[in-house]
Short mmCIF file of C-alpha atoms and ligand atoms in Angstrom, two decimals:
data_model
loop_
_atom_site.label_atom_id
_atom_site.label_comp_id
_atom_site.label_asym_id
_atom_site.label_seq_id
_atom_site.Cartn_x
_atom_site.Cartn_y
_atom_site.Cartn_z
CA MET P 1 -11.06 -18.57 -19.12
CA LEU P 2 -14.56 -17.74 -20.87
CA SER P 3 -16.63 -18.05 -23.84
CA ASP P 4 -17.77 -14.05 -25.54
CA GLU P 5 -21.36 -15.37 -27.65
CA SER P 6 -21.39 -12.24 -29.81
CA THR P 7 -17.86 -13.29 -31.58
CA ASN P 8 -17.67 -17.12 -30.09
CA LYS P 9 -14.38 -16.44 -29.01
CA LEU P 10 -12.64 -17.56 -25.47
CA ILE P 11 -11.65 -14.44 -23.30
CA GLU P 12 -8.75 -14.54 -21.21
CA MET P 13 -9.43 -13.50 -17.74
CA LYS P 14 -6.75 -11.36 -16.03
CA VAL P 15 -5.84 -9.40 -12.31
CA ASP P 16 -6.67 -5.61 -12.64
CA VAL P 17 -3.52 -5.12 -10.09
CA LEU P 18 -3.97 -1.47 -7.66
CA LEU P 19 -0.91 0.26 -6.09
CA GLY P 20 0.50 3.51 -5.11
CA LEU P 21 2.52 5.45 -7.08
CA GLN P 22 4.64 7.55 -4.43
CA TRP P 23 5.58 6.99 -0.63
CA GLY P 24 2.31 5.25 0.57
CA ASP P 25 -0.73 6.09 1.50
CA GLU P 26 -2.22 7.24 -1.06
CA GLY P 27 -5.24 5.80 -0.47
CA LYS P 28 -5.46 2.40 -1.78
CA GLY P 29 -7.60 1.02 0.78
CA LYS P 30 -10.36 3.63 -0.15
CA VAL P 31 -9.91 3.29 -3.88
CA VAL P 32 -10.76 -0.72 -3.54
CA ASP P 33 -13.05 -0.41 -1.59
CA VAL P 34 -14.61 1.89 -4.51
CA LEU P 35 -13.45 -1.04 -7.49
CA THR P 36 -14.87 -4.28 -5.86
CA PRO P 37 -18.41 -4.74 -6.56
CA ARG P 38 -15.93 -4.96 -9.72
CA TYR P 39 -14.72 -7.72 -9.22
CA ASP P 40 -14.75 -11.29 -6.91
CA VAL P 41 -12.31 -11.56 -5.89
CA VAL P 42 -9.65 -8.93 -3.89
CA THR P 43 -6.28 -10.12 -3.47
CA ARG P 44 -3.36 -8.84 -1.43
CA PHE P 45 -0.60 -9.32 -2.34
CA GLN P 46 3.05 -7.80 -0.01
CA GLY P 47 3.88 -6.45 2.79
CA GLY P 48 1.77 -6.89 6.33
CA PRO P 49 0.53 -4.83 9.20
CA ASN P 50 2.92 -1.96 8.36
CA ALA P 51 -0.03 -1.00 6.02
CA GLY P 52 -3.06 0.73 7.04
CA HIS P 53 -5.47 0.86 4.65
CA THR P 54 -8.64 3.36 5.34
CA LEU P 55 -11.90 2.99 3.93
CA GLU P 56 -14.92 5.51 5.17
CA PHE P 57 -18.65 4.90 4.21
CA ASP P 58 -22.12 5.02 6.34
CA GLY P 59 -20.85 7.82 8.65
CA GLU P 60 -17.97 4.87 9.97
CA LYS P 61 -14.60 4.38 9.34
CA TYR P 62 -11.69 0.98 9.36
CA VAL P 63 -8.39 1.00 8.91
CA LEU P 64 -6.93 -2.67 7.44
CA ARG P 65 -3.14 -3.74 7.54
CA SER P 66 -3.19 -7.27 6.87
CA ILE P 67 -7.15 -8.11 5.30
CA PRO P 68 -7.92 -6.39 1.76
CA SER P 69 -9.86 -4.26 1.44
CA GLY P 70 -12.61 -5.74 -0.33
CA ILE P 71 -13.66 -7.17 3.23
CA PHE P 72 -17.18 -4.80 2.97
CA GLN P 73 -18.60 -5.68 -0.30
CA GLY P 74 -20.88 -8.60 1.12
CA GLY P 75 -20.11 -11.79 -1.14
CA LYS P 76 -16.59 -11.48 -2.53
CA VAL P 77 -13.71 -13.67 -1.70
CA ASN P 78 -10.71 -11.97 -0.02
CA VAL P 79 -6.64 -13.62 -0.45
CA ILE P 80 -4.05 -12.65 1.48
CA GLY P 81 -1.59 -13.92 -1.21
CA ASN P 82 1.63 -15.99 -0.43
CA GLY P 83 3.65 -12.64 -0.39
CA VAL P 84 2.25 -10.95 2.01
CA VAL P 85 3.55 -11.29 5.76
CA LEU P 86 1.03 -11.86 8.58
CA ASP P 87 1.77 -11.44 12.31
CA PRO P 88 -1.50 -13.78 14.17
CA LEU P 89 -1.80 -11.71 16.91
CA LEU P 90 -2.22 -8.07 15.14
CA PHE P 91 -3.95 -10.28 12.53
CA LYS P 92 -6.37 -11.37 15.40
CA GLN P 93 -6.71 -7.94 16.47
CA GLU P 94 -8.13 -6.78 13.28
CA ALA P 95 -10.37 -9.97 12.40
CA GLU P 96 -12.09 -9.76 15.81
CA ALA P 97 -13.05 -5.78 15.43
CA LEU P 98 -14.38 -6.14 12.20
CA ALA P 99 -16.42 -9.79 13.41
CA LYS P 100 -17.59 -7.02 15.96
CA SER P 101 -18.24 -4.69 13.69
CA GLY P 102 -20.16 -6.89 12.40
CA HIS P 103 -18.20 -7.78 9.52
CA ASP P 104 -17.72 -12.51 9.98
CA LEU P 105 -15.04 -12.45 8.20
CA THR P 106 -14.67 -16.70 8.69
CA LYS P 107 -16.23 -17.78 5.42
CA ARG P 108 -14.52 -15.06 3.20
CA LEU P 109 -10.83 -14.74 3.66
CA LYS P 110 -8.54 -17.60 2.50
CA ILE P 111 -5.18 -17.17 3.16
CA SER P 112 -1.97 -18.68 1.43
CA LYS P 113 -0.17 -21.72 3.29
CA LYS P 114 2.93 -19.50 1.82
CA ALA P 115 2.94 -16.56 3.72
CA HIS P 116 5.52 -15.75 6.31
CA LEU P 117 4.45 -15.29 9.94
CA ILE P 118 6.16 -12.44 11.29
CA LEU P 119 7.14 -13.78 14.40
CA PRO P 120 6.93 -11.67 18.42
CA THR P 121 11.21 -12.21 18.81
CA HIS P 122 10.88 -10.05 14.24
CA ARG P 123 9.04 -7.39 15.99
CA VAL P 124 11.95 -6.90 18.94
CA LEU P 125 14.81 -7.48 16.03
CA ASP P 126 13.01 -4.63 13.91
CA ALA P 127 13.79 -2.57 16.99
CA ALA P 128 17.17 -3.74 17.20
CA ASN P 129 18.84 -2.42 13.61
CA GLU P 130 16.93 0.26 13.90
CA ALA P 131 18.32 1.23 17.36
CA MET P 132 21.72 0.00 15.19
CA LYS P 133 21.71 1.84 12.53
CA GLY P 134 20.88 5.40 14.89
CA ALA P 135 20.41 8.48 12.43
CA GLY P 136 20.29 5.97 10.02
CA LYS P 137 17.63 4.67 11.29
CA ILE P 138 15.05 4.10 8.16
CA GLY P 139 11.84 4.62 11.09
CA THR P 140 10.24 1.30 10.18
CA THR P 141 6.31 0.90 11.26
CA GLY P 142 7.78 -1.51 14.00
CA LYS P 143 5.85 -4.04 12.96
CA GLY P 144 8.57 -6.94 12.61
CA ILE P 145 8.05 -6.78 8.07
CA GLY P 146 12.08 -6.44 7.13
CA PRO P 147 13.26 -9.08 9.65
CA THR P 148 10.48 -11.70 8.40
CA TYR P 149 11.27 -10.62 5.49
CA THR P 150 14.98 -11.30 5.54
CA ASP P 151 14.35 -14.30 6.86
CA LYS P 152 12.11 -15.84 4.51
CA ILE P 153 14.76 -14.67 1.61
CA SER P 154 17.51 -16.74 3.75
CA ARG P 155 15.52 -19.83 4.73
CA ASN P 156 14.68 -18.97 7.06
CA GLY P 157 10.99 -18.19 7.64
CA VAL P 158 8.48 -19.99 9.38
CA ARG P 159 4.54 -20.20 7.22
CA VAL P 160 1.48 -20.22 7.93
CA GLY P 161 1.06 -23.97 6.37
CA ASP P 162 3.84 -24.35 9.21
CA ILE P 163 0.90 -23.53 12.17
CA LEU P 164 -0.63 -26.86 10.87
CA ASN P 165 2.10 -29.25 10.89
CA GLY P 166 5.52 -29.00 13.06
CA PHE P 167 4.90 -25.72 14.24
CA ASP P 168 6.22 -25.84 17.81
CA GLU P 169 9.91 -27.04 16.23
CA LYS P 170 9.73 -24.91 13.66
CA TYR P 171 9.48 -21.71 15.94
CA ALA P 172 11.89 -22.52 18.84
CA VAL P 173 13.79 -23.02 15.88
CA ALA P 174 13.87 -20.37 14.92
CA LYS P 175 13.26 -17.94 18.32
CA ALA P 176 16.99 -19.48 19.44
CA ARG P 177 18.67 -17.78 15.74
CA HIS P 178 17.18 -14.83 17.25
CA GLU P 179 17.46 -14.68 20.47
CA ALA P 180 21.55 -15.46 20.06
CA ILE P 181 21.71 -12.63 17.98
CA LEU P 182 19.94 -10.43 19.56
CA LYS P 183 22.45 -11.44 22.30
CA ALA P 184 25.33 -10.65 20.21
CA TYR P 185 23.86 -7.28 19.34
CA ASN P 186 23.08 -6.67 23.05
CA PHE P 187 20.03 -5.83 23.09
CA PRO P 188 17.43 -6.07 26.05
CA TYR P 189 13.99 -7.67 25.66
CA ASP P 190 10.98 -9.21 27.19
CA ILE P 191 8.91 -10.97 24.53
CA GLN P 192 7.07 -12.79 27.34
CA GLU P 193 3.93 -11.44 27.58
CA LEU P 194 3.65 -10.61 23.35
CA GLU P 195 4.35 -14.41 22.61
CA LYS P 196 1.50 -15.48 25.25
CA GLU P 197 -0.83 -13.31 23.09
CA TRP P 198 1.02 -14.39 20.30
CA MET P 199 0.72 -17.82 20.51
CA GLU P 200 -2.95 -17.06 20.63
CA GLY P 201 -2.94 -15.16 17.51
CA VAL P 202 -2.12 -19.10 16.15
CA GLU P 203 -4.62 -20.77 17.26
CA TYR P 204 -7.13 -18.35 15.89
CA LEU P 205 -5.74 -18.64 12.89
CA LYS P 206 -6.43 -21.89 12.31
CA GLN P 207 -10.15 -21.79 11.96
CA PHE P 208 -9.92 -19.82 7.96
CA GLU P 209 -9.54 -21.64 5.75
CA ILE P 210 -5.72 -21.47 4.45
CA ILE P 211 -5.25 -22.76 1.40
CA ASP P 212 -2.40 -23.08 -1.42
CA SER P 213 -3.44 -19.69 -3.20
CA GLU P 214 -1.58 -19.96 -5.80
CA HIS P 215 -3.73 -22.87 -7.52
CA ALA P 216 -7.22 -20.96 -5.77
CA VAL P 217 -6.16 -17.70 -7.46
CA ASN P 218 -5.42 -19.49 -10.95
CA ASN P 219 -8.68 -21.28 -10.94
CA TYR P 220 -10.47 -18.19 -9.87
CA ILE P 221 -9.91 -16.74 -13.28
CA LYS P 222 -10.22 -20.00 -15.44
CA GLU P 223 -13.96 -19.74 -13.53
CA GLY P 224 -14.00 -16.73 -15.49
CA LYS P 225 -13.47 -14.51 -11.57
CA SER P 226 -12.58 -11.70 -11.81
CA VAL P 227 -9.78 -10.68 -9.24
CA LEU P 228 -8.67 -7.61 -8.11
CA ALA P 229 -4.86 -7.12 -6.75
CA GLU P 230 -4.43 -4.91 -3.96
CA GLY P 231 -0.80 -3.34 -3.34
CA ALA P 232 0.43 -1.96 -0.93
CA GLN P 233 3.09 0.71 0.10
CA GLY P 234 4.25 2.18 -2.89
CA THR P 235 6.47 1.90 -5.48
CA MET P 236 9.00 4.54 -4.00
CA LEU P 237 8.82 1.98 -1.18
CA ASP P 238 9.84 -0.82 -3.47
CA ILE P 239 13.08 -2.83 -2.19
CA ASP P 240 14.34 -2.40 -5.54
CA PHE P 241 13.20 1.05 -6.91
CA GLY P 242 12.06 2.85 -4.50
CA SER P 243 14.55 4.79 -2.08
CA TYR P 244 17.23 2.55 -1.09
CA PRO P 245 17.99 1.83 1.63
CA PHE P 246 15.24 4.22 2.78
CA VAL P 247 12.26 1.74 1.42
CA THR P 248 10.17 -1.19 2.94
CA SER P 249 11.60 -4.76 2.30
CA SER P 250 8.91 -6.22 0.02
CA ASN P 251 8.62 -5.58 -4.01
CA THR P 252 5.17 -2.97 -3.64
CA ILE P 253 5.65 -2.95 -7.40
CA CYS P 254 3.08 -5.16 -10.28
CA ALA P 255 5.32 -7.24 -11.00
CA GLY P 256 4.96 -8.19 -6.56
CA ALA P 257 1.45 -9.01 -7.90
CA CYS P 258 3.32 -12.17 -9.59
CA THR P 259 5.46 -13.76 -7.84
CA GLY P 260 2.62 -12.82 -4.11
CA LEU P 261 0.46 -14.52 -5.85
CA GLY P 262 2.02 -16.25 -7.84
CA ILE P 263 0.68 -15.42 -11.45
CA ALA P 264 2.09 -15.41 -14.64
CA PRO P 265 3.21 -12.31 -16.34
CA ASN P 266 0.58 -12.40 -19.05
CA ARG P 267 -2.44 -12.92 -16.86
CA ILE P 268 -1.69 -9.00 -14.97
CA GLY P 269 -4.58 -6.40 -17.31
CA GLU P 270 -5.54 -3.07 -16.27
CA VAL P 271 -3.26 -1.69 -13.59
CA TYR P 272 -3.92 0.88 -11.71
CA GLY P 273 -1.51 3.76 -10.48
CA ILE P 274 -3.32 5.96 -7.48
CA PHE P 275 -0.92 8.76 -6.10
CA LYS P 276 -1.69 12.18 -4.51
CA ALA P 277 -2.52 15.56 -6.34
CA TYR P 278 0.63 16.31 -3.29
CA CYS P 279 2.80 14.24 -1.83
CA THR P 280 3.35 13.01 1.95
CA ARG P 281 6.23 10.33 3.37
CA VAL P 282 6.15 9.23 6.24
CA GLY P 283 9.58 7.77 8.15
CA MET P 284 13.48 8.93 6.83
CA GLY P 285 14.79 9.52 3.68
CA PRO P 286 14.27 11.25 0.50
CA PHE P 287 11.45 13.12 -0.01
CA PRO P 288 12.78 16.37 -3.19
CA THR P 289 9.64 18.54 -2.74
CA GLU P 290 9.30 18.44 0.79
CA LEU P 291 7.73 22.09 2.07
CA PHE P 292 9.14 23.06 5.13
CA ASP P 293 7.26 25.99 5.28
CA GLU P 294 3.13 26.26 6.42
CA THR P 295 2.62 25.51 2.79
CA GLY P 296 3.65 22.06 4.11
CA ASP P 297 1.88 22.53 7.53
CA LYS P 298 -1.36 23.44 5.92
CA MET P 299 -1.44 20.56 3.66
CA CYS P 300 -0.83 18.43 6.92
CA GLU P 301 -3.49 19.82 8.45
CA ILE P 302 -6.17 20.23 5.80
CA GLY P 303 -4.89 16.13 4.62
CA HIS P 304 -5.27 14.75 8.09
CA GLU P 305 -1.05 13.48 7.11
CA PHE P 306 -1.14 11.88 10.08
CA GLY P 307 -0.28 7.43 10.17
CA SER P 308 -2.26 5.06 10.40
CA VAL P 309 -0.99 2.83 11.86
CA THR P 310 2.03 4.64 13.92
CA GLY P 311 -0.07 8.23 14.25
CA ARG P 312 3.21 9.48 12.75
CA ARG P 313 3.06 13.15 11.06
CA ARG P 314 3.83 12.33 7.94
CA ARG P 315 6.14 14.63 5.87
CA CYS P 316 4.27 17.04 2.55
CA GLY P 317 5.29 18.38 0.23
CA TRP P 318 4.38 19.11 -4.23
CA ILE P 319 3.37 16.89 -6.62
CA ASP P 320 6.31 15.17 -8.44
CA LEU P 321 6.24 14.07 -11.61
CA VAL P 322 10.06 12.76 -11.84
CA ALA P 323 8.81 10.24 -9.63
CA LEU P 324 5.19 10.19 -10.89
CA LYS P 325 6.83 9.44 -14.54
CA TYR P 326 9.26 6.34 -13.21
CA ALA P 327 6.76 4.80 -10.97
CA ILE P 328 4.24 4.46 -14.04
CA MET P 329 7.01 3.07 -16.64
CA ILE P 330 7.93 0.51 -13.81
CA ASN P 331 4.48 -0.31 -12.87
CA GLY P 332 3.22 -0.03 -16.67
CA VAL P 333 0.29 1.89 -15.64
CA THR P 334 -2.30 2.40 -17.98
CA GLN P 335 -4.83 4.50 -15.73
CA LEU P 336 -4.00 6.74 -13.00
CA ILE P 337 -6.07 7.15 -9.83
CA MET P 338 -5.76 11.08 -8.35
CA MET P 339 -6.70 11.42 -5.00
CA LYS P 340 -7.58 13.97 -2.21
CA SER P 341 -6.88 16.46 -4.94
CA ASP P 342 -9.69 18.56 -2.39
CA VAL P 343 -7.17 18.88 0.47
CA MET P 344 -6.01 21.50 -1.93
CA ASP P 345 -9.45 23.83 -2.86
CA GLY P 346 -7.99 26.41 -0.59
CA PHE P 347 -5.01 26.94 -1.51
CA GLU P 348 -3.87 30.02 -4.35
CA THR P 349 -1.38 28.39 -6.74
CA ILE P 350 -0.35 24.79 -6.94
CA LYS P 351 3.03 23.45 -7.54
CA ALA P 352 4.34 20.72 -9.31
CA CYS P 353 8.03 19.39 -9.79
CA VAL P 354 9.07 18.87 -13.16
CA ALA P 355 12.34 18.06 -13.36
CA TYR P 356 15.00 17.86 -10.51
CA ASP P 357 18.62 20.00 -11.90
CA ILE P 358 21.55 17.43 -10.52
CA ASP P 359 24.46 20.61 -10.09
CA GLY P 360 22.94 22.70 -12.89
CA VAL P 361 22.00 20.25 -15.62
CA ASN P 362 17.80 19.40 -15.50
CA THR P 363 17.11 15.92 -16.04
CA LYS P 364 13.31 14.39 -15.87
CA GLU P 365 15.27 10.75 -15.38
CA PHE P 366 14.67 9.80 -11.68
CA PRO P 367 18.33 9.72 -10.52
CA TYR P 368 20.48 7.31 -8.67
CA GLU P 369 20.68 8.83 -5.84
CA ILE P 370 18.57 11.83 -3.90
CA GLY P 371 20.70 14.69 -2.85
CA GLU P 372 20.92 17.20 -0.87
CA ASN P 373 22.54 18.44 -4.84
CA VAL P 374 18.86 17.16 -6.57
CA LYS P 375 16.66 20.52 -6.19
CA PRO P 376 13.22 20.44 -7.88
CA VAL P 377 12.49 22.37 -10.57
CA TYR P 378 8.65 23.66 -10.64
CA VAL P 379 5.52 25.07 -13.10
CA GLU P 380 3.45 27.58 -11.22
CA LEU P 381 -0.74 26.53 -11.82
CA GLU P 382 -3.09 28.28 -11.28
CA GLY P 383 -5.04 26.81 -8.16
CA TRP P 384 -9.17 26.25 -8.37
CA LYS P 385 -9.87 27.30 -4.91
CA THR P 386 -13.15 25.94 -5.08
CA ASP P 387 -14.31 23.00 -1.97
CA MET P 388 -15.15 20.39 -4.67
CA THR P 389 -16.14 17.71 -2.03
CA LYS P 390 -19.78 17.90 -3.25
CA MET P 391 -18.78 17.66 -6.34
CA ARG P 392 -20.30 14.28 -7.96
CA SER P 393 -20.17 14.84 -11.69
CA GLU P 394 -16.49 15.83 -14.09
CA ASP P 395 -19.22 18.25 -15.09
CA GLU P 396 -18.80 19.96 -12.07
CA PHE P 397 -14.58 20.63 -12.29
CA PRO P 398 -13.65 24.29 -12.09
CA ALA P 399 -12.22 25.04 -14.75
CA GLN P 400 -8.25 25.37 -12.96
CA PHE P 401 -8.49 22.33 -11.90
CA LYS P 402 -9.89 20.72 -15.58
CA ALA P 403 -6.65 22.51 -16.58
CA TYR P 404 -4.31 21.07 -13.37
CA VAL P 405 -5.58 17.66 -15.50
CA ASP P 406 -5.11 18.10 -18.09
CA PHE P 407 -1.40 19.27 -17.27
CA LEU P 408 -0.76 16.22 -15.63
CA GLU P 409 -2.36 13.80 -18.40
CA LYS P 410 -0.50 15.10 -20.17
CA GLU P 411 2.83 15.69 -18.27
CA LEU P 412 2.21 11.67 -17.34
CA GLU P 413 1.27 10.31 -20.62
CA THR P 414 -1.74 8.86 -19.08
CA PRO P 415 -5.11 9.01 -18.73
CA ILE P 416 -6.85 9.73 -14.84
CA LYS P 417 -10.33 7.76 -14.99
CA ILE P 418 -10.96 8.08 -11.26
CA VAL P 419 -10.06 11.60 -9.02
CA SER P 420 -11.03 11.72 -5.46
CA VAL P 421 -12.61 14.36 -3.46
CA GLY P 422 -13.25 13.15 -0.38
CA PRO P 423 -12.41 10.47 1.96
CA ASP P 424 -16.10 8.56 1.96
CA ARG P 425 -16.97 6.62 -0.62
CA GLU P 426 -19.15 8.55 -2.04
CA GLN P 427 -16.91 11.32 -2.77
CA THR P 428 -15.87 9.70 -6.25
CA ILE P 429 -15.96 10.85 -9.71
CA GLU P 430 -14.83 8.21 -12.56
CA ARG P 431 -14.74 9.92 -15.98
P1 GDP F 1 -3.27 4.16 2.41
O1 GDP F 1 -2.82 3.32 3.10
O2 GDP F 1 -3.24 4.05 0.49
O3 GDP F 1 -4.64 3.40 2.39
O4 GDP F 1 -3.90 5.04 2.55
P2 GDP F 1 -4.07 6.16 3.66
O5 GDP F 1 -5.73 5.35 4.52
O6 GDP F 1 -2.66 4.92 5.09
O7 GDP F 1 -4.38 7.23 3.66
C1 GDP F 1 -5.18 7.60 3.25
C2 GDP F 1 -6.06 9.22 4.35
O8 GDP F 1 -6.52 9.70 3.32
C3 GDP F 1 -7.13 8.55 4.68
O9 GDP F 1 -7.41 8.96 6.43
C4 GDP F 1 -8.46 8.82 3.79
O10 GDP F 1 -9.70 8.25 4.48
C5 GDP F 1 -8.53 9.86 3.55
N1 GDP F 1 -8.38 10.29 1.80
C6 GDP F 1 -8.95 9.09 0.87
N2 GDP F 1 -9.20 9.74 0.37
C7 GDP F 1 -9.41 11.09 0.44
C8 GDP F 1 -9.78 12.20 -0.85
O11 GDP F 1 -10.28 12.07 -1.40
N3 GDP F 1 -9.59 13.64 0.34
C9 GDP F 1 -9.49 13.83 1.76
N4 GDP F 1 -9.70 14.43 2.26
N5 GDP F 1 -8.90 12.37 2.13
C10 GDP F 1 -8.91 11.03 1.20
P1 IMO F 2 0.24 1.76 3.52
O1 IMO F 2 -0.01 0.34 2.47
C1 IMO F 2 4.00 4.20 4.50
C2 IMO F 2 7.38 2.76 5.54
C3 IMO F 2 7.86 3.01 7.11
C4 IMO F 2 9.37 3.47 6.77
C5 IMO F 2 9.66 2.38 5.20
C6 IMO F 2 9.34 0.82 5.90
O2 IMO F 2 -0.48 1.88 4.51
O3 IMO F 2 0.42 2.78 2.05
P2 IMO F 2 8.90 -1.07 7.19
O4 IMO F 2 7.87 -1.49 8.73
O5 IMO F 2 8.15 -1.41 6.15
O6 IMO F 2 9.61 -1.72 7.55
O7 IMO F 2 8.65 0.64 6.69
O8 IMO F 2 7.78 2.37 4.76
N1 IMO F 2 6.28 2.63 4.82
C7 IMO F 2 5.15 3.09 4.32
N2 IMO F 2 5.02 4.19 4.59
N3 IMO F 2 2.34 3.95 3.51
C8 IMO F 2 2.45 2.72 4.35
O9 IMO F 2 1.78 1.57 4.14
C9 IMO F 2 4.42 2.32 4.83
N4 IMO F 2 4.73 0.85 4.68
C10 IMO F 2 5.69 1.51 5.44
O10 IMO F 2 7.49 4.24 7.25
O11 IMO F 2 9.68 5.00 6.28
MG1 MG F 3 -1.41 3.96 4.67
#
């Protein structure tokens, strides 16, 4: 706790949370990198290598999967929290690539003992589950996320802390369980080579500080250090509130930062909610404002909407204010960040979904089920038809863009404090 010299009052430090409000890929990595200079500590609290967070600066592009996006701003501590699921092999590949480009993480990255390990057989189980679902498959990233969280909840998981004590036995027990399931599924697989490399990843992990991160994070707060929690995926992929079952297997929402770091709810400060000026989704599942025409193709092409992890084409559509309002409510968002507004620079008109028509009845409440009968109700706004990518101040905003921002703020009842006009760190406007 710090003391404010002017009032002699104690200042309670809070953890600020940044999270996606749509179906992921909103641009979280870029903004965490931009905000990091204001923080001492950056943490990840859920998800795993299903995430792909892209950062661009000094003409270079980096994609992070398990490592927090605060890693590029010198001298900051980065923590992988207990809520994360970690694949040692993918982690090794990610960390080695960063080391090669001059970013040594060993002194700056700490990993929670309580984070769960993604085993090679978890990846196979992910593929087997998808195959069993057939046409109803989720379209997962194939990284073993669901099976690893399943083992966590069913109390069968292996944790990062286990690599320091009794690992071989714990690994063998978990693997035998998985093999029995795969045998019952009659699912063919060969993990020999993968397992060998994965074990090298386990050895590699040991050079990092493996800690009781809940104590560390709470101590940082006590010492007056500022902490930023970086979400992965997005609210509409949350296991409880997303478009179930087409979701990921963790709580991507603000409350996930409490369970995924071990901080009390009253420690949460600002909640940054991040969204695209339009909307995308990768994988299967409902998407009411999805476009199947040339306008959707145009968004995809201009926005380079291809997955940073799987390379899959992202589905594109208009902004959905019904879903966004729901996400703002669930997360207690205090300020909004609008990304990729430059992608809309050439559009004559822009549509925003303000309600759903469900069997002829209009609603603004996000419903339990999103079937074919849910039709978006749009308002149409005039496009700004101006290249905004070189703009660096709010004063330069075209009138139509200002009107779009005003409209969104009014509808969403939350201020938009940052507007992003391109992928680079510099292409960021604060207001
Ligand atoms: P994340 O998973 O939320 O971190 O987002 P991704 O990195 O998966 O996807 C966002 C993509 O948009 C990346 O390729 C970014 O480089 C890019 N990007 C971020 N902000 C902007 C922006 O304002 N404009 C444009 N055109 N691209 C952006
Ligand atoms: P970032 O952090 C977009 C999607 C997958 C699939 C569903 C479940 O980069 O925003 P999983 O592998 O988690 O079991 O897949 O969730 N998905 C994402 N979509 N961005 C992500 O992460 C995602 N992580 C998972 O496409 O539909
Ligand atoms: Mg991404």
